[in-house]
XYZ file of C-alpha atoms in Angstrom:
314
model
C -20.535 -16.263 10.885
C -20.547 -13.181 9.607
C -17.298 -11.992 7.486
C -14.848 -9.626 9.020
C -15.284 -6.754 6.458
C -19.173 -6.790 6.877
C -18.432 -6.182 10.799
C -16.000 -3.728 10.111
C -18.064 -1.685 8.190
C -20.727 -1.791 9.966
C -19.328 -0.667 12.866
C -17.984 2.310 10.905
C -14.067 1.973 12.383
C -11.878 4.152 10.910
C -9.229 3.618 8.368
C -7.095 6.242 8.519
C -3.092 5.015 9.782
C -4.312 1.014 8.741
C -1.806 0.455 5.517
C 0.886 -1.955 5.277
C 4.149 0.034 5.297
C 7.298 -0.231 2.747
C 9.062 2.183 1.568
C 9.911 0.538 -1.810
C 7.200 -1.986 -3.172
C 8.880 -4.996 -5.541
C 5.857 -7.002 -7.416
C 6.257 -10.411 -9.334
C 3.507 -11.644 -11.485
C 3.195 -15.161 -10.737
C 0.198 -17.567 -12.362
C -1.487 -19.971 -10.635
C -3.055 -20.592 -7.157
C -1.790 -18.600 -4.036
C -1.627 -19.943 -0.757
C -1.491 -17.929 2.405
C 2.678 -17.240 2.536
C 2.334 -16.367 -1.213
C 6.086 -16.558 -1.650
C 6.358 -19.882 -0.217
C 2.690 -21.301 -1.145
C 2.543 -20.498 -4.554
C 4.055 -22.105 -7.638
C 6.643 -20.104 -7.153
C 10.112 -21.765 -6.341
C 9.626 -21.949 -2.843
C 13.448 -21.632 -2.472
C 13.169 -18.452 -4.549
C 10.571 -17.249 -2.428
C 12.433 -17.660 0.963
C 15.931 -15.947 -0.346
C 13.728 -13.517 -1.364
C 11.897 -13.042 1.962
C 15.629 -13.195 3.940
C 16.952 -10.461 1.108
C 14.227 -8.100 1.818
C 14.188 -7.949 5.676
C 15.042 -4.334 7.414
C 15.117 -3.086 3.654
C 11.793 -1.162 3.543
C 10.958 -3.077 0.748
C 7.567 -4.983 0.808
C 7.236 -7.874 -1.975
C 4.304 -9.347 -3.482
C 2.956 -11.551 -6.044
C 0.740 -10.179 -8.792
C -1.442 -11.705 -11.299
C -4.333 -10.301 -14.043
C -7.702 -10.651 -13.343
C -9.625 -13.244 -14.367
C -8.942 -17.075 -14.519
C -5.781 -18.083 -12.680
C -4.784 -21.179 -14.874
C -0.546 -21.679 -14.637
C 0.288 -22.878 -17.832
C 3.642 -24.283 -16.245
C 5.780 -23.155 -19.061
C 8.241 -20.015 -18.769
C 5.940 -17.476 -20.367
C 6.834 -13.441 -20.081
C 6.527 -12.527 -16.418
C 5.603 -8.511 -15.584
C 7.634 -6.932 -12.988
C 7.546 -3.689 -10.765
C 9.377 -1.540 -8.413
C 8.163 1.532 -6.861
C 9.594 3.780 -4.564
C 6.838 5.850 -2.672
C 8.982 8.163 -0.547
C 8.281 11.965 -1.568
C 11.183 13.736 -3.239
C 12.454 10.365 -5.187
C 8.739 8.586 -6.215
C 9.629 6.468 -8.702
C 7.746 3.179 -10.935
C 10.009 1.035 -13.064
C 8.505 -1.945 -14.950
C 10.566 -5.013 -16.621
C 9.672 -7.969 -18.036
C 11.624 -11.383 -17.431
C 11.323 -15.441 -18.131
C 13.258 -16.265 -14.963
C 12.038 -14.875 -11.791
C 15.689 -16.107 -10.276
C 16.801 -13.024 -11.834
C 15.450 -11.009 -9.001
C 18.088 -12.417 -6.450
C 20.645 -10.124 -8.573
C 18.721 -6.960 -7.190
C 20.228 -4.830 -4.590
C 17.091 -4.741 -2.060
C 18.952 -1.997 0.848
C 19.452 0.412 -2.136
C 16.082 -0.575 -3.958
C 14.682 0.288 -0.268
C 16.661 3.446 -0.097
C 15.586 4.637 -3.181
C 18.038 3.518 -5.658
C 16.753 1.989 -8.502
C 19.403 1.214 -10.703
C 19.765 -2.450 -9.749
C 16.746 -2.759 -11.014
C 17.908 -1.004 -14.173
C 21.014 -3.357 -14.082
C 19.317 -7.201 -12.980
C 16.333 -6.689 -15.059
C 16.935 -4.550 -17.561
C 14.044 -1.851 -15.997
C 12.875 1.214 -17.040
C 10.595 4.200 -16.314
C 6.837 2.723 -16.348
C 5.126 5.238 -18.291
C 1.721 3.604 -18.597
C -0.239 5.162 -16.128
C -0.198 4.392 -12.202
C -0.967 0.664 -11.158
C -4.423 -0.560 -9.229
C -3.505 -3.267 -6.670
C -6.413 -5.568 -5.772
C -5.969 -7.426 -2.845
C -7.617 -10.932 -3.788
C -5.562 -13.458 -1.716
C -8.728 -15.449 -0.046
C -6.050 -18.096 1.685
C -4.990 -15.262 3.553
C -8.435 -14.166 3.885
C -11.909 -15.187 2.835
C -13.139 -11.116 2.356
C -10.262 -10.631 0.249
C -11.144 -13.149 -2.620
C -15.398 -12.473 -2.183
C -14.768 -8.935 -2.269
C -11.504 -8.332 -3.855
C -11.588 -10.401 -7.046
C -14.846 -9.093 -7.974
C -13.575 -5.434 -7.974
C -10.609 -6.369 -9.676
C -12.655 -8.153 -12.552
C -14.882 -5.108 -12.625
C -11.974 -2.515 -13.075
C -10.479 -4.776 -15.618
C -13.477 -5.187 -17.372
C -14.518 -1.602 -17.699
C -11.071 -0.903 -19.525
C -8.998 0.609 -16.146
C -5.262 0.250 -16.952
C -3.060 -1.536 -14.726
C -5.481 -3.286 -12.372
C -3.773 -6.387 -10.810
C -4.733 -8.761 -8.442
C -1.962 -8.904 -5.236
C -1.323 -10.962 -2.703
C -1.420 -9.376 0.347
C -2.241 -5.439 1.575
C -2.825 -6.237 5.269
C -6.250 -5.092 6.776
C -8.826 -7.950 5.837
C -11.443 -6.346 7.386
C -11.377 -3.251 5.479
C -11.969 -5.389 2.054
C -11.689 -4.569 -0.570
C -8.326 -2.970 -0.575
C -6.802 -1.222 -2.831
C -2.981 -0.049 -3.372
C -2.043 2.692 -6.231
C 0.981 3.302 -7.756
C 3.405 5.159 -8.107
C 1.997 7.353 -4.702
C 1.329 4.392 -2.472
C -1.382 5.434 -0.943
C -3.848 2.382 -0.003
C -7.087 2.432 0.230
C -10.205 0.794 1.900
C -13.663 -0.379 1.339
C -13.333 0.460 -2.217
C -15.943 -0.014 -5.132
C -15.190 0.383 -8.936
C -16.245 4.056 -9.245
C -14.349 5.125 -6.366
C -10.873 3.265 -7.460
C -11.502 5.166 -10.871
C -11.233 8.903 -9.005
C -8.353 7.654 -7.357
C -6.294 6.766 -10.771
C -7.547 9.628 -12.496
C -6.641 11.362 -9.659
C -3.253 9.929 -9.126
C -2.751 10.460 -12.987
C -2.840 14.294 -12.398
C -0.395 14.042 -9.003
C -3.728 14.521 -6.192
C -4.180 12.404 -3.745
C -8.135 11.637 -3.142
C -8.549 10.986 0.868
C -12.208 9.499 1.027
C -11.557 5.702 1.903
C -7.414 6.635 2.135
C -5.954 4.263 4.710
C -2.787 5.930 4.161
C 0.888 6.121 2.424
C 2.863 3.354 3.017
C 5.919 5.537 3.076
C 5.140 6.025 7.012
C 5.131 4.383 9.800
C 1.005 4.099 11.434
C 1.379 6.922 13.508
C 2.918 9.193 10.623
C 0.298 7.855 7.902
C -2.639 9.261 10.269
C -1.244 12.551 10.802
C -0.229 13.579 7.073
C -3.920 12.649 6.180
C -5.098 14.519 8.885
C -2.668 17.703 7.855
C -4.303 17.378 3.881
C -7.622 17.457 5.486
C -7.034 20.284 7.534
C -5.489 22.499 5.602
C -6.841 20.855 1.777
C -3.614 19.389 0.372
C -4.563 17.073 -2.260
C -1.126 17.348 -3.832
C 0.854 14.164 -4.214
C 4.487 13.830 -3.007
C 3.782 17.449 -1.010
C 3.645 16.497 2.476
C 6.243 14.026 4.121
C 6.658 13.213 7.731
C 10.422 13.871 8.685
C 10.060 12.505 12.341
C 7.813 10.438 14.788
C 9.325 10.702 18.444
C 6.912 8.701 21.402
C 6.064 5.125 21.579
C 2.586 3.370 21.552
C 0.329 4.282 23.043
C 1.133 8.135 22.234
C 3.106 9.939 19.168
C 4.294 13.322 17.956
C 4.658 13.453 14.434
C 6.527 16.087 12.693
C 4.661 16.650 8.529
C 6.402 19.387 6.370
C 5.237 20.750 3.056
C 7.414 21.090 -0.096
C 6.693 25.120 0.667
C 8.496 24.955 4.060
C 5.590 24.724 6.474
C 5.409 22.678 9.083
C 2.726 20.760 11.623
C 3.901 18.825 14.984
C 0.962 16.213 15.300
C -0.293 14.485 18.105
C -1.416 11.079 18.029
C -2.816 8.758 20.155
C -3.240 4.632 19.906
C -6.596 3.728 21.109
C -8.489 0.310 20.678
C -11.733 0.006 18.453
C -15.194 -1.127 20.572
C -16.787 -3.291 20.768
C -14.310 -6.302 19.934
C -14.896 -7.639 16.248
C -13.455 -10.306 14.282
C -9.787 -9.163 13.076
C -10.148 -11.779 10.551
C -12.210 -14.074 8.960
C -12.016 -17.829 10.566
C -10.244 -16.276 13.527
C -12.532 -17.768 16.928
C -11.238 -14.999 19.399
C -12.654 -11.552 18.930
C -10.411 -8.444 19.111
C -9.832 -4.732 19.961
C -8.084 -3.711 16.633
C -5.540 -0.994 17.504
C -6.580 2.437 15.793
C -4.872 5.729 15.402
C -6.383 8.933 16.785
C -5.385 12.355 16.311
C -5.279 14.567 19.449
C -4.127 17.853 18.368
C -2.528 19.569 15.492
C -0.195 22.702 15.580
C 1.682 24.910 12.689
C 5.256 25.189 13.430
C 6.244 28.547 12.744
C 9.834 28.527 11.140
C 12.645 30.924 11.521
C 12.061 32.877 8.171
C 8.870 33.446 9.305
C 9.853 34.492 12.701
C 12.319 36.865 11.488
C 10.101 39.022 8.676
């Protein structure tokens, strides 16, 4: 059968509005073998796992287990675990690293405020701080979720690690199997699709000088589907490569049809239209899944500057 990603590519559908949204992303390295709930399937405490999947719903914040490339041996003992929050939201991005022995200590983090922006429980539980090392690669390699995620997935990440890239770490779960191998960077959170070594590279040394690089961008996971399609299509349109410059400030509709409201740090604005439509032929969503599908897909109808009062008035 042939794997989800291959079809996907093939077929050319788009990636644009595809990422996995949170507005605050919360990582845990954890060792060892992931299964396909990594929070409850992993050698994580399993009862650790599920307070933390209760704390975070309706926060905005998106957990995830992370580990380093390479061999994923758990040594069972309580060694130094890495952990990071970021929040992606324009006008308060933020990424705070800590280190800790006893992932329990993450119950003592206040997940509404980390969600809202507010980092200091993470200041206060774990003793974080400003991460100052460079922006984070995210690899998605769980195969248990899906099989193109560990054939295609682990192999970047071992090649970015390998080469000497900075913060590359295998994650458990980005969403969008069949756009393997994807990528999330930090501190921005944009994600990305399809990616290969060289590409991934552009994007950190882009993100490293505040740009965003939009070939292979499925997005910011700061919006909602409908929002992460249009600000793309604004920096496209009018060549806004800055990070943290455009933010969407409303989405009024319902699926299947949007109007999304972007607005630069410089005052203009764009009302966006956009439209769900279904990608043709029907593929496979994922890999081992029988029933083909018509994966949802976001398309832009029509774009249109706003003009504002100031500018009315002169």
């Amino acid at each position: 059968m042939s794997r989800c990603a291959t079809v996907s590519r093939m077929l050319d559908e788009p990636v644009s509005g595809t990422a996995a949204t949170a507005t605050t992303w919360l990582l845990l390295e954890q060792p060892g073998p992931w299964g396909p709930k990594a929070l409850t399937s992993s050698h994580l405490d399993p009862a650790l796992g599920r307070a933390l999947e209760a704390a975070a719903e309706g926060t905005g914040v998106r957990i995830a287990l992370i580990r380093r490339p390479g061999r994923h041996a758990d040594p069972g003992t309580a060694a130094v675990r890495q952990v990071y929050a970021a929040h992606v939201v324009p006008g308060n991005l933020w990424l705070h690293s800590a280190e800790t022995r006893d992932p329990h200590r993450l119950l003592g983090l206040d997940l509404a405020a980390l969600g809202a922006g507010d980092h200091r429980s993470f200041g206060a539980a774990l003793g974080g701080r400003p991460h100052s090392s460079g922006p984070l690669a995210l690899v998605c390699t769980n195969g248990r979720r899906d099989r193109c995620c560990a054939l295609l997935g682990r192999p970047l990440a071992a090649e970015l690690a390998a080469s000497g890239v900075r913060g590359t770490w295998e994650v458990t779960h980005l969403g969008g199997h069949r756009f393997s191998p994807t990528v999330l960077v930090l501190p921005y959170g944009y994600a990305y699709g399809r990616a290969e070594a060289h590409a991934v590279k552009e994007v950190l040394h882009g993100a490293q000088e505040g740009r965003v690089v939009l070939d292979g961008c499925r997005g910011c996971s700061a919006w909602g589907r409908p929002g992460q399609a249009a600000e793309l299509f604004v920096r496209e349109a009018v060549g806004e490569y800055g990070a943290g410059a455009l933010s969407v400030v409303r989405t009024e509709g319902a699926a299947p049809r949007w109007h999304v409201t972007v607005v630069h740090a410089d005052g203009r604005r764009w009302r966006v239209e956009v439209a769900q439509g279904a990608s043709l032929p029907p593929r496979p969503e994922s890999c081992g899944v029988a029933v083909l599908g018509s994966p949802a897909r976001m398309d832009v109808v029509s774009l249109r500057e706003l003009r504002t009062a100031s500018a009315l008035a002169s």
